[in-house]
Amino acid sequence: MSAERDYGVDEQYQWPRPPAGGWTADDLDELPNLPPHTELIDGSLVFVSPQTRFHVRMVRLLENELIAQAPPHLEAIREMTMVLDATNRPEPDVIVVPVDADTGPAQTWFKPEDILLAVEVVSRDSVERDREVKPRKYARAGIAHYWRVEENDGLPVVYVYELDPATSTYALTGIHHDKLDLTVPFPVDIDLTTLHPRRPDGSG
């Protein structure tokens, strides 16, 4: 499948050419016709492949459950960017932030100090970024909690990490298959086996 078909542009479309030194975080709001969910990693634009059903359902499940279970002063939001520094503006699949981090309806990004939890659902083209690149950057930025979700036989496996402030690196605190039952960053109880298609009769 061609890039033109993927992103809805014709064969005459000119993809953005980076300036000397690469793009900056501010450029992401100004560049025209970027594909949805474009990220900035080390000054380079990262285009996301079309999302799978697993990815969409998992993001929806986590967002809905975190909205329902988070304490009143926190909010779960999907697919908004965070500005880590001048050349890094990633877009986690789900984040949890304080309600008072809301700057208004035109807001497009959050500061890393506002992020309590960042969640990435791994796609085929994001394995290295979600396993290696983003965790390093999120940890150095001081984001206390990171979850990585991978697919195994159609069901999610959630890898849960917590920041070690002494080293600014993440420590793996658990691998969860059927149920995500945590006490931090707040009490969370999610049945991971509910991730399946809705049946024709409307059940499930």
Short mmCIF file of C-alpha atoms in Angstrom, two decimals:
data_model
loop_
_atom_site.label_atom_id
_atom_site.label_comp_id
_atom_site.label_asym_id
_atom_site.label_seq_id
_atom_site.Cartn_x
_atom_site.Cartn_y
_atom_site.Cartn_z
CA MET A 1 0.00 0.00 0.00
CA SER A 2 1.46 3.36 -1.00
CA ALA A 3 2.12 6.27 1.33
CA GLU A 4 -0.21 8.37 -0.80
CA ARG A 5 -3.07 5.92 -0.18
CA ASP A 6 -2.24 5.53 3.52
CA TYR A 7 -2.27 9.23 4.28
CA GLY A 8 -4.77 10.56 1.79
CA VAL A 9 -2.34 12.65 -0.28
CA ASP A 10 -1.77 12.53 -4.03
CA GLU A 11 1.40 11.70 -5.94
CA GLN A 12 2.34 15.37 -6.18
CA TYR A 13 2.47 15.83 -2.42
CA GLN A 14 5.85 16.97 -1.10
CA TRP A 15 6.71 15.51 2.27
CA PRO A 16 8.19 18.06 4.71
CA ARG A 17 11.95 18.51 4.38
CA PRO A 18 13.71 19.01 7.73
CA PRO A 19 15.64 22.20 8.35
CA ALA A 20 19.28 22.10 9.41
CA GLY A 21 19.39 20.62 12.88
CA GLY A 22 16.02 18.92 12.51
CA TRP A 23 12.49 19.87 13.46
CA THR A 24 11.56 21.32 16.85
CA ALA A 25 8.64 20.59 19.14
CA ASP A 26 6.94 23.84 18.13
CA ASP A 27 7.04 22.83 14.46
CA LEU A 28 4.61 19.98 15.06
CA ASP A 29 1.74 22.46 15.49
CA GLU A 30 2.71 24.47 12.41
CA LEU A 31 3.57 21.93 9.69
CA PRO A 32 0.64 21.45 7.27
CA ASN A 33 -0.89 18.12 6.23
CA LEU A 34 0.98 15.89 8.67
CA PRO A 35 -0.50 12.40 9.01
CA PRO A 36 -2.45 11.77 12.23
CA HIS A 37 -0.37 10.88 15.29
CA THR A 38 2.92 12.18 13.88
CA GLU A 39 5.59 12.26 16.58
CA LEU A 40 8.92 14.05 16.90
CA ILE A 41 11.84 11.90 18.08
CA ASP A 42 15.32 13.47 18.18
CA GLY A 43 14.31 16.12 15.68
CA SER A 44 12.89 13.65 13.15
CA LEU A 45 9.24 13.22 12.24
CA VAL A 46 7.91 9.72 12.93
CA PHE A 47 4.84 8.67 10.94
CA VAL A 48 2.60 6.01 12.44
CA SER A 49 1.31 3.03 10.45
CA PRO A 50 -2.44 2.36 10.24
CA GLN A 51 -3.65 1.06 13.59
CA THR A 52 -4.70 -2.55 14.14
CA ARG A 53 -7.93 -3.62 15.81
CA PHE A 54 -5.95 -4.86 18.80
CA HIS A 55 -4.31 -1.46 19.20
CA VAL A 56 -7.56 0.47 18.93
CA ARG A 57 -9.42 -1.82 21.34
CA MET A 58 -6.60 -1.85 23.87
CA VAL A 59 -6.25 1.93 23.90
CA ARG A 60 -10.03 2.27 24.31
CA LEU A 61 -10.11 -0.27 27.16
CA LEU A 62 -7.29 1.41 29.05
CA GLU A 63 -8.62 4.91 28.56
CA ASN A 64 -12.12 3.94 29.72
CA GLU A 65 -10.90 1.98 32.74
CA LEU A 66 -8.42 4.63 33.82
CA ILE A 67 -11.06 7.34 33.50
CA ALA A 68 -13.41 5.27 35.66
CA GLN A 69 -10.84 4.29 38.28
CA ALA A 70 -8.62 7.37 38.59
CA PRO A 71 -9.20 9.64 41.60
CA PRO A 72 -11.10 12.88 40.91
CA HIS A 73 -7.99 15.05 40.62
CA LEU A 74 -6.58 12.92 37.77
CA GLU A 75 -7.64 12.49 34.15
CA ALA A 76 -6.84 9.84 31.54
CA ILE A 77 -6.41 11.09 27.97
CA ARG A 78 -5.53 9.23 24.78
CA GLU A 79 -3.20 10.25 21.97
CA MET A 80 -1.93 13.67 23.08
CA THR A 81 1.69 14.69 22.78
CA MET A 82 4.14 15.67 25.50
CA VAL A 83 7.04 18.07 24.95
CA LEU A 84 10.08 16.46 26.54
CA ASP A 85 12.55 18.97 25.11
CA ALA A 86 13.13 21.05 21.97
CA THR A 87 13.53 18.02 19.67
CA ASN A 88 11.34 15.36 21.30
CA ARG A 89 7.55 15.42 21.27
CA PRO A 90 6.23 11.85 21.47
CA GLU A 91 2.57 10.87 21.60
CA PRO A 92 1.85 8.12 24.13
CA ASP A 93 -1.28 6.08 23.51
CA VAL A 94 -2.72 6.97 26.93
CA ILE A 95 -1.52 9.33 29.65
CA VAL A 96 -2.75 10.19 33.12
CA VAL A 97 -2.39 13.82 34.14
CA PRO A 98 -3.74 16.11 36.87
CA VAL A 99 -7.03 17.76 35.97
CA ASP A 100 -5.46 21.17 36.62
CA ALA A 101 -2.90 20.55 33.83
CA ASP A 102 -5.70 21.50 31.42
CA THR A 103 -4.78 24.80 29.73
CA GLY A 104 -7.90 25.08 27.59
CA PRO A 105 -9.63 23.58 24.54
CA ALA A 106 -6.78 24.45 22.14
CA GLN A 107 -4.17 22.55 24.18
CA THR A 108 -2.11 20.10 22.09
CA TRP A 109 0.62 18.95 24.51
CA PHE A 110 1.58 18.43 28.13
CA LYS A 111 4.78 19.06 30.08
CA PRO A 112 6.55 15.91 31.31
CA GLU A 113 6.18 17.02 34.91
CA ASP A 114 2.40 16.81 34.42
CA ILE A 115 2.52 13.14 33.35
CA LEU A 116 1.91 10.62 36.13
CA LEU A 117 1.59 7.61 33.81
CA ALA A 118 2.46 7.03 30.15
CA VAL A 119 1.16 3.96 28.30
CA GLU A 120 2.34 2.63 24.93
CA VAL A 121 0.54 -0.14 23.05
CA VAL A 122 3.17 -1.76 20.86
CA SER A 123 2.56 -1.94 17.10
CA ARG A 124 4.62 -3.79 14.53
CA ASP A 125 6.47 -0.62 13.54
CA SER A 126 6.92 0.72 17.10
CA VAL A 127 8.61 -2.21 18.86
CA GLU A 128 12.03 -0.59 19.22
CA ARG A 129 10.61 2.82 20.08
CA ASP A 130 8.25 1.44 22.75
CA ARG A 131 10.74 -1.04 24.25
CA GLU A 132 13.91 1.03 24.08
CA VAL A 133 13.73 4.63 22.90
CA LYS A 134 10.65 6.02 24.62
CA PRO A 135 11.23 4.39 28.04
CA ARG A 136 14.70 5.95 28.20
CA LYS A 137 13.35 9.36 27.31
CA TYR A 138 10.32 9.12 29.61
CA ALA A 139 12.50 8.03 32.53
CA ARG A 140 15.02 10.83 31.99
CA ALA A 141 12.09 13.27 31.89
CA GLY A 142 10.99 12.04 35.33
CA ILE A 143 7.71 10.32 34.39
CA ALA A 144 7.08 8.07 37.38
CA HIS A 145 5.12 5.23 35.75
CA TYR A 146 5.32 3.56 32.34
CA TRP A 147 3.23 0.67 30.98
CA ARG A 148 4.07 -1.20 27.78
CA VAL A 149 1.32 -3.35 26.27
CA GLU A 150 2.06 -6.16 23.82
CA GLU A 151 -0.25 -8.60 22.04
CA ASN A 152 -0.03 -12.35 22.62
CA ASP A 153 -2.55 -14.62 20.85
CA GLY A 154 -5.02 -11.73 20.62
CA LEU A 155 -4.84 -10.76 24.29
CA PRO A 156 -2.73 -8.11 26.01
CA VAL A 157 0.34 -8.56 28.17
CA VAL A 158 1.07 -5.47 30.26
CA TYR A 159 4.63 -4.74 31.38
CA VAL A 160 4.58 -2.32 34.32
CA TYR A 161 7.56 -0.10 35.15
CA GLU A 162 8.28 2.32 37.96
CA LEU A 163 10.92 5.05 37.97
CA ASP A 164 14.00 4.65 40.17
CA PRO A 165 14.76 8.30 40.98
CA ALA A 166 18.34 7.48 41.97
CA THR A 167 19.23 6.31 38.47
CA SER A 168 16.49 7.96 36.35
CA THR A 169 15.75 4.55 34.83
CA TYR A 170 12.71 2.27 34.95
CA ALA A 171 12.50 -0.91 36.98
CA LEU A 172 10.11 -3.66 35.87
CA THR A 173 7.64 -4.28 38.70
CA GLY A 174 5.35 -6.82 37.04
CA ILE A 175 4.15 -8.64 33.93
CA HIS A 176 0.36 -8.98 33.79
CA HIS A 177 -1.54 -11.39 31.53
CA ASP A 178 -5.18 -11.79 32.56
CA LYS A 179 -5.64 -9.07 35.11
CA LEU A 180 -3.98 -5.74 35.85
CA ASP A 181 -4.23 -5.32 39.63
CA LEU A 182 -2.06 -2.47 40.97
CA THR A 183 -1.85 -0.11 43.92
CA VAL A 184 0.26 2.56 42.20
CA PRO A 185 0.05 5.16 40.81
CA PHE A 186 -3.47 4.62 42.24
CA PRO A 187 -5.57 1.48 42.76
CA VAL A 188 -6.23 -0.13 39.37
CA ASP A 189 -8.15 -3.34 38.65
CA ILE A 190 -8.60 -4.16 34.95
CA ASP A 191 -9.77 -7.47 33.50
CA LEU A 192 -7.53 -7.84 30.45
CA THR A 193 -9.52 -10.80 29.11
CA THR A 194 -12.43 -8.50 28.19
CA LEU A 195 -10.54 -7.38 25.09
CA HIS A 196 -12.55 -9.08 22.35
CA PRO A 197 -14.95 -8.07 19.55
CA ARG A 198 -18.52 -7.13 20.32
CA ARG A 199 -20.83 -9.97 19.27
CA PRO A 200 -23.62 -9.50 16.69
CA ASP A 201 -26.26 -9.71 19.45
CA GLY A 202 -24.63 -6.70 21.15
CA SER A 203 -23.20 -8.65 24.06
CA GLY A 204 -19.56 -8.97 25.09
#
